[in-house]
Amino acid sequence: MSVRIDITGLRPERVAVVPSPLAELGMALHALSEPGHHPGLQGWATGVTARLDSHLADRMCEADFLWRTTFSDLFMPFAGVPGRSTLPGATLADDLDLLDKLTDEQFVDAALEFTCALPYSTGGVSALDDPEVRRRALDLAAARGPQQLRFSERLLADPPRIRDWLRQFARDCDEAFFAEAWSRLHHQLAADARHKTDLLRHKGLAEALAAVSPAVSLDEGNARIIVDKLGDGRSATADGGLLLVPTSLGWPHLMVLHRHAWQPVLHYPVGSPELASPPSVEQLTMRMTALSHPVRMRICRYLARSAYTTGELAQVHGMTAPEISRHLGVLKKAGLITTRRRGRYVLYQLDVTVVARLGSDFLEGILR
C-alpha cells in the first residue's frame, strides 16, 4: 500500500520547497482539534485553547471537519490553481488570495472530502452539479451530527458565502494565536526549505526526498515517487510541478495531496517528538493480536483520523456491515476503540492515547 506520484517529464526547476502559512494554519487547527495525534504539542494546544475567545472557539467547532480528520486541501489552494505550478504565498493573506482562484466546484469538492467520499485521485461529478451526489453528501454529513449537516447545507447552497466565512475565520485565528506561532515557526521552516533546496540542486531529487522522510523514495527507473502509507493513491505531475511543503506542527503526519488535476504536494514534518512508553506485556499481547489482521489495520487508519459508523466503514472497505462489526468487536474488546451514540448512529473512533502506548512506530504508521 502506498501513494505513487508519476513524475515522467518533470524538470528539476519545477520542483520547489516552500513553506505555506495557510497550510501551517490548517495543521495548527488540526493539532488543536486532535491533540492526541500530537503529544509534543499538547502544552501549546492547552495554552491556545485556554486563551481562545468563546465566539472563535464556537466557530472552530462549526467547521472542524475541515481539519479534524487531517486537514482539508483547501489549506493548500496553490495546488489547485490552473497550470499546476503556483507556489504558496509568502504571507497568510497571499495564501488566502490563492483560495479565491479555486472554482466553486473545486472549493466545494475539497470541503466535502471527508463527508462526501467523492473520487479523489480520479475525476468525478461535483456535488454542485449532481443531485444524487449532493443527497449522499448531506446524508453522510447528517451521520456526523446537526452542526456538520448545517454547515454542509450552507456550503452547497452558497459557496461564495462560505469562502468569505473561511477567509474571515483564518484572519481571526491569525490575530488570536497563529501570527505569534508563525513568527516563531517560519524561521525553522525557511531554514529547512533552504536545506532541501540545496540537496535538490547539488545531489538530486532522490537525496532530497530521502531527507524529507524515510517513507518517501524515488523509483528512478519508473519515474515515480513512492510514499509508504497505509493507503493507496495515484497522482502525476504531468506538465506541472511538484511541491514539498514543510510543517513544524505536523509530526507524525506525512501527507500527500494527490487530488485529481491538482499539483502534487508532499506536506512533511520537521522534527519528531518522543512518545509515551509501551503498556504491560499482557496488554501489548492482547492489543497486538487484535491488530494482527490487515483489515483491522486499515480500519484503524480511518478511525485514527475521525469517528465513523459501521455503514461508512463497510462502504469504504467494500465489505458487509456484519463483517465490519466483527472486526470492530475485536478492536473494542482489546480496548483500542471508543464508541458514542449520535441519534440513531453509533460512531467508532480509535483511542489514540491507548494506541500511543503500543509504540511510536505503530502510531506513526497509521497516522502517516
mmCIF file of C-alpha atoms in Angstrom:
data_model
loop_
_atom_site.group_PDB
_atom_site.id
_atom_site.type_symbol
_atom_site.label_atom_id
_atom_site.label_comp_id
_atom_site.label_asym_id
_atom_site.label_seq_id
_atom_site.Cartn_x
_atom_site.Cartn_y
_atom_site.Cartn_z
ATOM 1 C CA MET A 1 0.000 0.000 0.000
ATOM 2 C CA SER A 2 1.415 3.370 -0.995
ATOM 3 C CA VAL A 3 0.801 6.650 -2.771
ATOM 4 C CA ARG A 4 2.571 6.936 -6.124
ATOM 5 C CA ILE A 5 3.330 10.145 -7.999
ATOM 6 C CA ASP A 6 4.235 9.774 -11.663
ATOM 7 C CA ILE A 7 6.957 12.347 -12.420
ATOM 8 C CA THR A 8 7.565 11.471 -16.072
ATOM 9 C CA GLY A 9 8.987 14.538 -17.801
ATOM 10 C CA LEU A 10 9.305 16.551 -14.579
ATOM 11 C CA ARG A 11 12.038 19.164 -14.989
ATOM 12 C CA PRO A 12 14.290 19.847 -11.962
ATOM 13 C CA GLU A 13 13.322 23.523 -11.898
ATOM 14 C CA ARG A 14 9.652 22.551 -11.453
ATOM 15 C CA VAL A 15 10.368 21.040 -8.024
ATOM 16 C CA ALA A 16 10.090 23.598 -5.216
ATOM 17 C CA VAL A 17 10.415 23.509 -1.431
ATOM 18 C CA VAL A 18 8.306 26.319 0.041
ATOM 19 C CA PRO A 19 6.586 26.823 3.432
ATOM 20 C CA SER A 20 2.923 27.826 3.389
ATOM 21 C CA PRO A 21 1.357 29.961 6.136
ATOM 22 C CA LEU A 22 -2.144 28.719 5.302
ATOM 23 C CA ALA A 23 -1.052 25.064 5.329
ATOM 24 C CA GLU A 24 0.571 25.637 8.724
ATOM 25 C CA LEU A 25 -2.629 27.250 9.996
ATOM 26 C CA GLY A 26 -4.518 24.156 8.834
ATOM 27 C CA MET A 27 -2.110 21.960 10.755
ATOM 28 C CA ALA A 28 -2.426 24.201 13.810
ATOM 29 C CA LEU A 29 -6.208 23.825 13.720
ATOM 30 C CA HIS A 30 -5.822 20.061 13.374
ATOM 31 C CA ALA A 31 -3.448 19.901 16.358
ATOM 32 C CA LEU A 32 -5.887 21.960 18.444
ATOM 33 C CA SER A 33 -8.781 19.674 17.486
ATOM 34 C CA GLU A 34 -6.882 16.393 17.885
ATOM 35 C CA PRO A 35 -4.112 16.960 20.462
ATOM 36 C CA GLY A 36 -3.845 13.192 20.907
ATOM 37 C CA HIS A 37 -2.275 12.999 17.438
ATOM 38 C CA HIS A 38 0.486 15.375 18.549
ATOM 39 C CA PRO A 39 1.840 14.538 22.030
ATOM 40 C CA GLY A 40 4.642 17.085 21.694
ATOM 41 C CA LEU A 41 2.179 19.936 21.121
ATOM 42 C CA GLN A 42 -0.223 19.313 23.981
ATOM 43 C CA GLY A 43 1.234 22.123 26.099
ATOM 44 C CA TRP A 44 0.910 24.595 23.234
ATOM 45 C CA ALA A 45 -2.602 23.379 22.391
ATOM 46 C CA THR A 46 -3.727 23.700 26.012
ATOM 47 C CA GLY A 47 -2.371 27.236 26.214
ATOM 48 C CA VAL A 48 -4.026 28.345 22.976
ATOM 49 C CA THR A 49 -7.356 26.746 23.883
ATOM 50 C CA ALA A 50 -7.371 28.439 27.292
ATOM 51 C CA ARG A 51 -6.928 31.866 25.668
ATOM 52 C CA LEU A 52 -9.471 31.459 22.865
ATOM 53 C CA ASP A 53 -12.403 33.825 22.684
ATOM 54 C CA SER A 54 -15.602 31.809 23.151
ATOM 55 C CA HIS A 55 -17.047 33.042 19.850
ATOM 56 C CA LEU A 56 -13.937 31.954 17.935
ATOM 57 C CA ALA A 57 -13.948 28.609 19.753
ATOM 58 C CA ASP A 58 -17.558 28.052 18.658
ATOM 59 C CA ARG A 59 -16.669 28.846 15.040
ATOM 60 C CA MET A 60 -13.712 26.480 15.284
ATOM 61 C CA CYS A 61 -16.143 23.698 16.172
ATOM 62 C CA GLU A 62 -18.603 24.739 13.478
ATOM 63 C CA ALA A 63 -16.455 23.502 10.605
ATOM 64 C CA ASP A 64 -13.916 21.296 12.366
ATOM 65 C CA PHE A 65 -14.473 18.522 9.839
ATOM 66 C CA LEU A 66 -12.257 20.615 7.545
ATOM 67 C CA TRP A 67 -9.237 19.989 9.775
ATOM 68 C CA ARG A 68 -10.046 17.374 12.426
ATOM 69 C CA THR A 69 -9.502 14.274 10.254
ATOM 70 C CA THR A 70 -6.212 15.643 8.906
ATOM 71 C CA PHE A 71 -6.889 18.918 7.201
ATOM 72 C CA SER A 72 -8.643 19.862 4.006
ATOM 73 C CA ASP A 73 -6.869 20.531 0.723
ATOM 74 C CA LEU A 74 -8.465 23.977 0.979
ATOM 75 C CA PHE A 75 -5.489 24.869 3.159
ATOM 76 C CA MET A 76 -3.206 24.270 0.150
ATOM 77 C CA PRO A 77 -5.141 26.143 -2.571
ATOM 78 C CA PHE A 78 -1.988 26.867 -4.536
ATOM 79 C CA ALA A 79 -2.071 23.237 -5.678
ATOM 80 C CA GLY A 80 -5.461 23.704 -7.359
ATOM 81 C CA VAL A 81 -4.669 26.851 -9.358
ATOM 82 C CA PRO A 82 -4.747 26.162 -13.148
ATOM 83 C CA GLY A 83 -1.329 25.438 -14.611
ATOM 84 C CA ARG A 84 -0.332 23.306 -11.603
ATOM 85 C CA SER A 85 2.797 25.378 -10.968
ATOM 86 C CA THR A 86 1.683 28.024 -8.448
ATOM 87 C CA LEU A 87 3.776 28.403 -5.290
ATOM 88 C CA PRO A 88 2.421 29.057 -1.781
ATOM 89 C CA GLY A 89 2.085 32.682 -0.731
ATOM 90 C CA ALA A 90 4.687 34.437 1.381
ATOM 91 C CA THR A 91 2.020 35.575 3.848
ATOM 92 C CA LEU A 92 -1.297 34.252 5.090
ATOM 93 C CA ALA A 93 -3.072 36.986 3.121
ATOM 94 C CA ASP A 94 -1.294 35.855 -0.061
ATOM 95 C CA ASP A 95 -2.365 32.255 0.512
ATOM 96 C CA LEU A 96 -5.962 33.352 1.137
ATOM 97 C CA ASP A 97 -5.898 35.247 -2.169
ATOM 98 C CA LEU A 98 -4.983 31.955 -3.871
ATOM 99 C CA LEU A 99 -8.026 30.357 -2.247
ATOM 100 C CA ASP A 100 -10.154 32.767 -4.288
ATOM 101 C CA LYS A 101 -8.655 31.366 -7.503
ATOM 102 C CA LEU A 102 -10.316 27.972 -6.979
ATOM 103 C CA THR A 103 -13.571 27.370 -8.832
ATOM 104 C CA ASP A 104 -16.737 26.793 -6.815
ATOM 105 C CA GLU A 105 -16.597 23.115 -7.809
ATOM 106 C CA GLN A 106 -13.009 22.783 -6.563
ATOM 107 C CA PHE A 107 -13.832 24.596 -3.345
ATOM 108 C CA VAL A 108 -16.936 22.542 -2.557
ATOM 109 C CA ASP A 109 -15.438 19.164 -3.506
ATOM 110 C CA ALA A 110 -12.355 19.817 -1.365
ATOM 111 C CA ALA A 111 -14.506 20.983 1.562
ATOM 112 C CA LEU A 112 -16.672 17.863 1.350
ATOM 113 C CA GLU A 113 -13.750 15.442 1.050
ATOM 114 C CA PHE A 114 -14.291 13.883 4.470
ATOM 115 C CA THR A 115 -18.077 13.669 4.168
ATOM 116 C CA CYS A 116 -18.954 13.124 0.546
ATOM 117 C CA ALA A 117 -16.393 10.406 -0.285
ATOM 118 C CA LEU A 118 -16.039 11.693 -3.850
ATOM 119 C CA PRO A 119 -13.345 10.145 -6.075
ATOM 120 C CA TYR A 120 -10.052 11.726 -5.044
ATOM 121 C CA SER A 121 -7.299 10.520 -7.363
ATOM 122 C CA THR A 122 -9.630 10.370 -10.365
ATOM 123 C CA GLY A 123 -12.174 12.763 -11.793
ATOM 124 C CA GLY A 124 -15.800 12.696 -10.706
ATOM 125 C CA VAL A 125 -19.003 14.679 -10.693
ATOM 126 C CA SER A 126 -19.376 17.583 -8.288
ATOM 127 C CA ALA A 127 -21.955 17.787 -5.524
ATOM 128 C CA LEU A 128 -22.889 21.157 -7.014
ATOM 129 C CA ASP A 129 -23.889 19.532 -10.310
ATOM 130 C CA ASP A 130 -25.293 16.112 -9.430
ATOM 131 C CA PRO A 131 -28.419 15.855 -7.199
ATOM 132 C CA GLU A 132 -27.607 12.282 -6.188
ATOM 133 C CA VAL A 133 -24.071 13.165 -5.096
ATOM 134 C CA ARG A 134 -25.500 16.161 -3.258
ATOM 135 C CA ARG A 135 -28.073 13.998 -1.443
ATOM 136 C CA ARG A 136 -25.420 11.472 -0.471
ATOM 137 C CA ALA A 137 -23.128 14.210 0.826
ATOM 138 C CA LEU A 138 -25.869 15.568 3.063
ATOM 139 C CA ASP A 139 -26.812 12.076 4.276
ATOM 140 C CA LEU A 140 -23.210 11.444 5.286
ATOM 141 C CA ALA A 141 -22.984 14.871 6.901
ATOM 142 C CA ALA A 142 -26.118 14.055 8.927
ATOM 143 C CA ALA A 143 -24.365 10.995 10.355
ATOM 144 C CA ARG A 144 -21.785 13.374 11.859
ATOM 145 C CA GLY A 145 -24.377 15.492 13.600
ATOM 146 C CA PRO A 146 -26.586 18.545 13.025
ATOM 147 C CA GLN A 147 -23.716 21.015 13.121
ATOM 148 C CA GLN A 148 -21.883 19.427 10.215
ATOM 149 C CA LEU A 149 -25.149 18.992 8.333
ATOM 150 C CA ARG A 150 -25.978 22.697 8.699
ATOM 151 C CA PHE A 151 -22.541 23.736 7.505
ATOM 152 C CA SER A 152 -22.698 21.362 4.518
ATOM 153 C CA GLU A 153 -26.125 22.699 3.562
ATOM 154 C CA ARG A 154 -24.814 26.273 3.672
ATOM 155 C CA LEU A 155 -21.772 25.271 1.650
ATOM 156 C CA LEU A 156 -23.835 23.670 -1.105
ATOM 157 C CA ALA A 157 -26.387 26.471 -1.161
ATOM 158 C CA ASP A 158 -23.945 29.397 -1.256
ATOM 159 C CA PRO A 159 -20.231 28.580 -1.808
ATOM 160 C CA PRO A 160 -19.149 32.284 -2.004
ATOM 161 C CA ARG A 161 -20.617 32.876 1.456
ATOM 162 C CA ILE A 162 -18.573 30.011 2.914
ATOM 163 C CA ARG A 163 -15.458 31.289 1.129
ATOM 164 C CA ASP A 164 -15.948 34.597 2.937
ATOM 165 C CA TRP A 165 -16.589 32.749 6.204
ATOM 166 C CA LEU A 166 -13.356 30.750 5.856
ATOM 167 C CA ARG A 167 -11.303 33.808 4.924
ATOM 168 C CA GLN A 168 -12.561 35.773 7.947
ATOM 169 C CA PHE A 169 -12.119 32.766 10.208
ATOM 170 C CA ALA A 170 -8.472 32.426 9.097
ATOM 171 C CA ARG A 171 -7.875 36.122 9.770
ATOM 172 C CA ASP A 172 -9.397 35.848 13.238
ATOM 173 C CA CYS A 173 -7.271 32.784 14.031
ATOM 174 C CA ASP A 174 -4.216 34.701 12.849
ATOM 175 C CA GLU A 175 -4.997 37.539 15.249
ATOM 176 C CA ALA A 176 -5.868 35.233 18.150
ATOM 177 C CA PHE A 177 -2.931 32.794 18.072
ATOM 178 C CA PHE A 178 -1.441 31.971 14.693
ATOM 179 C CA ALA A 179 0.551 35.159 13.992
ATOM 180 C CA GLU A 180 2.523 34.568 17.190
ATOM 181 C CA ALA A 181 3.082 30.913 16.330
ATOM 182 C CA TRP A 182 4.094 31.686 12.727
ATOM 183 C CA SER A 183 6.610 34.301 13.894
ATOM 184 C CA ARG A 184 8.372 31.503 15.808
ATOM 185 C CA LEU A 185 7.964 28.723 13.265
ATOM 186 C CA HIS A 186 8.641 30.297 9.889
ATOM 187 C CA HIS A 187 12.399 30.657 10.562
ATOM 188 C CA GLN A 188 12.732 26.892 11.106
ATOM 189 C CA LEU A 189 10.603 26.164 8.047
ATOM 190 C CA ALA A 190 12.584 28.567 5.868
ATOM 191 C CA ALA A 191 15.859 27.005 7.016
ATOM 192 C CA ASP A 192 14.560 23.517 6.234
ATOM 193 C CA ALA A 193 13.358 24.691 2.811
ATOM 194 C CA ARG A 194 16.825 26.110 2.047
ATOM 195 C CA HIS A 195 18.452 22.837 3.104
ATOM 196 C CA LYS A 196 16.150 20.703 0.934
ATOM 197 C CA THR A 197 16.601 23.106 -1.991
ATOM 198 C CA ASP A 198 20.389 22.758 -1.708
ATOM 199 C CA LEU A 199 20.016 18.967 -1.748
ATOM 200 C CA LEU A 200 17.855 19.211 -4.869
ATOM 201 C CA ARG A 201 20.392 21.377 -6.666
ATOM 202 C CA HIS A 202 23.558 19.574 -5.669
ATOM 203 C CA LYS A 203 22.544 15.951 -5.018
ATOM 204 C CA GLY A 204 19.262 15.486 -6.865
ATOM 205 C CA LEU A 205 15.654 14.598 -6.142
ATOM 206 C CA ALA A 206 16.373 11.181 -4.591
ATOM 207 C CA GLU A 207 18.545 12.704 -1.853
ATOM 208 C CA ALA A 208 16.051 15.472 -1.159
ATOM 209 C CA LEU A 209 13.172 13.003 -0.838
ATOM 210 C CA ALA A 210 15.208 10.770 1.469
ATOM 211 C CA ALA A 211 15.772 13.822 3.688
ATOM 212 C CA VAL A 212 12.025 14.526 3.732
ATOM 213 C CA SER A 213 11.198 11.128 5.256
ATOM 214 C CA PRO A 214 12.432 7.510 5.173
ATOM 215 C CA ALA A 215 8.904 6.703 3.960
ATOM 216 C CA VAL A 216 9.488 8.608 0.698
ATOM 217 C CA SER A 217 11.592 7.144 -2.100
ATOM 218 C CA LEU A 218 12.294 7.729 -5.772
ATOM 219 C CA ASP A 219 11.859 4.893 -8.266
ATOM 220 C CA GLU A 220 14.024 6.400 -10.998
ATOM 221 C CA GLY A 221 13.533 3.517 -13.407
ATOM 222 C CA ASN A 222 9.771 4.014 -13.473
ATOM 223 C CA ALA A 223 9.923 7.800 -12.965
ATOM 224 C CA ARG A 224 7.745 7.834 -9.873
ATOM 225 C CA ILE A 225 7.835 8.841 -6.235
ATOM 226 C CA ILE A 226 6.584 6.232 -3.766
ATOM 227 C CA VAL A 227 5.255 7.265 -0.352
ATOM 228 C CA ASP A 228 4.852 4.330 2.028
ATOM 229 C CA LYS A 229 1.445 4.849 3.678
ATOM 230 C CA LEU A 230 -1.445 2.720 4.892
ATOM 231 C CA GLY A 231 -3.493 3.792 1.906
ATOM 232 C CA ASP A 232 -3.446 3.750 -1.872
ATOM 233 C CA GLY A 233 -3.376 6.713 -4.223
ATOM 234 C CA ARG A 234 -2.018 7.916 -7.534
ATOM 235 C CA SER A 235 -1.130 11.258 -8.998
ATOM 236 C CA ALA A 236 1.070 12.727 -11.718
ATOM 237 C CA THR A 237 2.954 15.949 -12.168
ATOM 238 C CA ALA A 238 2.080 15.883 -15.914
ATOM 239 C CA ASP A 239 3.008 19.320 -17.315
ATOM 240 C CA GLY A 240 3.004 20.904 -13.844
ATOM 241 C CA GLY A 241 5.355 20.834 -10.897
ATOM 242 C CA LEU A 242 5.931 19.144 -7.550
ATOM 243 C CA LEU A 243 5.808 20.959 -4.216
ATOM 244 C CA LEU A 244 7.478 19.981 -0.949
ATOM 245 C CA VAL A 245 5.884 21.914 1.932
ATOM 246 C CA PRO A 246 7.462 21.615 5.413
ATOM 247 C CA THR A 247 5.481 21.871 8.666
ATOM 248 C CA SER A 248 6.689 22.364 12.223
ATOM 249 C CA LEU A 249 3.369 21.216 13.713
ATOM 250 C CA GLY A 250 2.715 18.121 11.614
ATOM 251 C CA TRP A 251 4.545 15.150 13.103
ATOM 252 C CA PRO A 252 3.685 12.264 12.765
ATOM 253 C CA HIS A 253 1.599 13.091 9.680
ATOM 254 C CA LEU A 254 3.266 12.798 6.297
ATOM 255 C CA MET A 255 0.561 13.904 3.896
ATOM 256 C CA VAL A 256 0.348 13.664 0.135
ATOM 257 C CA LEU A 257 -2.030 15.906 -1.782
ATOM 258 C CA HIS A 258 -2.864 13.769 -4.815
ATOM 259 C CA ARG A 259 -6.247 15.231 -5.735
ATOM 260 C CA HIS A 260 -7.191 14.762 -9.394
ATOM 261 C CA ALA A 261 -5.933 17.617 -11.627
ATOM 262 C CA TRP A 262 -4.185 19.400 -8.713
ATOM 263 C CA GLN A 263 -0.436 19.854 -8.386
ATOM 264 C CA PRO A 264 1.016 17.041 -6.209
ATOM 265 C CA VAL A 265 2.251 18.181 -2.788
ATOM 266 C CA LEU A 266 4.303 16.389 -0.145
ATOM 267 C CA HIS A 267 3.487 18.011 3.215
ATOM 268 C CA TYR A 268 6.159 16.736 5.567
ATOM 269 C CA PRO A 269 7.010 17.270 9.260
ATOM 270 C CA VAL A 270 10.187 18.872 10.543
ATOM 271 C CA GLY A 271 11.226 17.316 13.860
ATOM 272 C CA SER A 272 9.912 14.271 15.778
ATOM 273 C CA PRO A 273 8.936 14.495 19.475
ATOM 274 C CA GLU A 274 9.072 11.467 21.728
ATOM 275 C CA LEU A 275 6.028 9.326 22.541
ATOM 276 C CA ALA A 276 4.961 7.527 25.710
ATOM 277 C CA SER A 277 6.220 4.132 26.963
ATOM 278 C CA PRO A 278 4.657 0.789 25.893
ATOM 279 C CA PRO A 279 1.946 -0.906 28.020
ATOM 280 C CA SER A 280 2.316 -4.111 30.028
ATOM 281 C CA VAL A 281 3.225 -7.343 28.259
ATOM 282 C CA GLU A 282 -0.284 -8.753 28.711
ATOM 283 C CA GLN A 283 -1.945 -5.638 27.317
ATOM 284 C CA LEU A 284 0.549 -5.459 24.481
ATOM 285 C CA THR A 285 -0.043 -9.105 23.559
ATOM 286 C CA MET A 286 -3.819 -8.710 23.567
ATOM 287 C CA ARG A 287 -3.777 -5.476 21.589
ATOM 288 C CA MET A 288 -1.203 -6.543 19.015
ATOM 289 C CA THR A 289 -3.192 -9.752 18.454
ATOM 290 C CA ALA A 290 -6.274 -7.625 17.783
ATOM 291 C CA LEU A 291 -4.266 -5.551 15.309
ATOM 292 C CA SER A 292 -2.683 -8.507 13.524
ATOM 293 C CA HIS A 293 -5.410 -8.682 10.875
ATOM 294 C CA PRO A 294 -4.765 -6.466 7.784
ATOM 295 C CA VAL A 295 -8.416 -5.385 7.581
ATOM 296 C CA ARG A 296 -8.334 -4.184 11.182
ATOM 297 C CA MET A 297 -5.143 -2.268 10.429
ATOM 298 C CA ARG A 298 -6.892 -0.471 7.576
ATOM 299 C CA ILE A 299 -9.930 0.205 9.784
ATOM 300 C CA CYS A 300 -7.606 1.740 12.379
ATOM 301 C CA ARG A 301 -6.218 4.091 9.756
ATOM 302 C CA TYR A 302 -9.685 5.585 9.282
ATOM 303 C CA LEU A 303 -10.648 5.546 12.957
ATOM 304 C CA ALA A 304 -7.413 7.324 13.916
ATOM 305 C CA ARG A 305 -8.498 10.349 11.910
ATOM 306 C CA SER A 306 -12.189 10.575 12.665
ATOM 307 C CA ALA A 307 -15.239 8.738 14.007
ATOM 308 C CA TYR A 308 -17.102 6.504 11.537
ATOM 309 C CA THR A 309 -20.267 4.455 11.541
ATOM 310 C CA THR A 310 -20.306 0.757 10.672
ATOM 311 C CA GLY A 311 -22.084 1.573 7.414
ATOM 312 C CA GLU A 312 -19.472 4.123 6.373
ATOM 313 C CA LEU A 313 -16.623 1.687 7.078
ATOM 314 C CA ALA A 314 -18.400 -1.069 5.172
ATOM 315 C CA GLN A 315 -18.761 1.187 2.128
ATOM 316 C CA VAL A 316 -15.139 2.350 2.194
ATOM 317 C CA HIS A 317 -13.722 -1.166 2.561
ATOM 318 C CA GLY A 318 -16.128 -2.933 0.227
ATOM 319 C CA MET A 319 -17.375 -5.267 2.959
ATOM 320 C CA THR A 320 -20.707 -6.050 4.590
ATOM 321 C CA ALA A 321 -21.794 -4.333 7.804
ATOM 322 C CA PRO A 322 -21.712 -7.617 9.803
ATOM 323 C CA GLU A 323 -18.113 -8.258 8.676
ATOM 324 C CA ILE A 324 -17.079 -4.775 9.791
ATOM 325 C CA SER A 325 -18.956 -5.232 13.078
ATOM 326 C CA ARG A 326 -16.974 -8.394 13.844
ATOM 327 C CA HIS A 327 -13.677 -6.572 13.329
ATOM 328 C CA LEU A 328 -14.865 -3.618 15.412
ATOM 329 C CA GLY A 329 -15.841 -6.049 18.169
ATOM 330 C CA VAL A 330 -12.301 -7.426 18.342
ATOM 331 C CA LEU A 331 -10.812 -3.928 18.484
ATOM 332 C CA LYS A 332 -13.294 -2.836 21.144
ATOM 333 C CA LYS A 333 -12.631 -5.901 23.304
ATOM 334 C CA ALA A 334 -8.932 -5.025 23.230
ATOM 335 C CA GLY A 335 -9.768 -1.516 24.421
ATOM 336 C CA LEU A 336 -8.471 0.132 21.271
ATOM 337 C CA ILE A 337 -11.606 1.967 20.157
ATOM 338 C CA THR A 338 -14.278 4.074 21.773
ATOM 339 C CA THR A 339 -17.924 4.482 20.809
ATOM 340 C CA ARG A 340 -20.505 7.190 21.143
ATOM 341 C CA ARG A 341 -24.103 7.387 20.003
ATOM 342 C CA ARG A 342 -25.456 10.278 17.976
ATOM 343 C CA GLY A 343 -29.149 9.822 17.283
ATOM 344 C CA ARG A 344 -29.584 6.504 15.521
ATOM 345 C CA TYR A 345 -25.907 6.296 14.611
ATOM 346 C CA VAL A 346 -23.083 4.691 16.616
ATOM 347 C CA LEU A 347 -19.720 6.293 15.871
ATOM 348 C CA TYR A 348 -16.449 4.423 16.402
ATOM 349 C CA GLN A 349 -13.051 6.065 16.879
ATOM 350 C CA LEU A 350 -9.559 4.843 17.675
ATOM 351 C CA ASP A 351 -8.317 5.675 21.180
ATOM 352 C CA VAL A 352 -5.093 7.343 20.086
ATOM 353 C CA THR A 353 -3.842 7.659 23.676
ATOM 354 C CA VAL A 354 -4.065 3.882 24.148
ATOM 355 C CA VAL A 355 -2.518 3.149 20.772
ATOM 356 C CA ALA A 356 0.356 5.529 21.546
ATOM 357 C CA ARG A 357 1.360 3.128 24.322
ATOM 358 C CA LEU A 358 1.915 0.419 21.719
ATOM 359 C CA GLY A 359 4.897 2.327 20.447
ATOM 360 C CA SER A 360 5.752 5.216 18.157
ATOM 361 C CA ASP A 361 6.329 3.008 15.105
ATOM 362 C CA PHE A 362 2.727 1.793 15.008
ATOM 363 C CA LEU A 363 1.248 5.190 15.805
ATOM 364 C CA GLU A 364 3.360 6.935 13.205
ATOM 365 C CA GLY A 365 2.490 4.269 10.657
ATOM 366 C CA ILE A 366 -1.282 4.653 10.920
ATOM 367 C CA LEU A 367 -1.181 8.444 11.177
ATOM 368 C CA ARG A 368 1.311 8.936 8.380
#
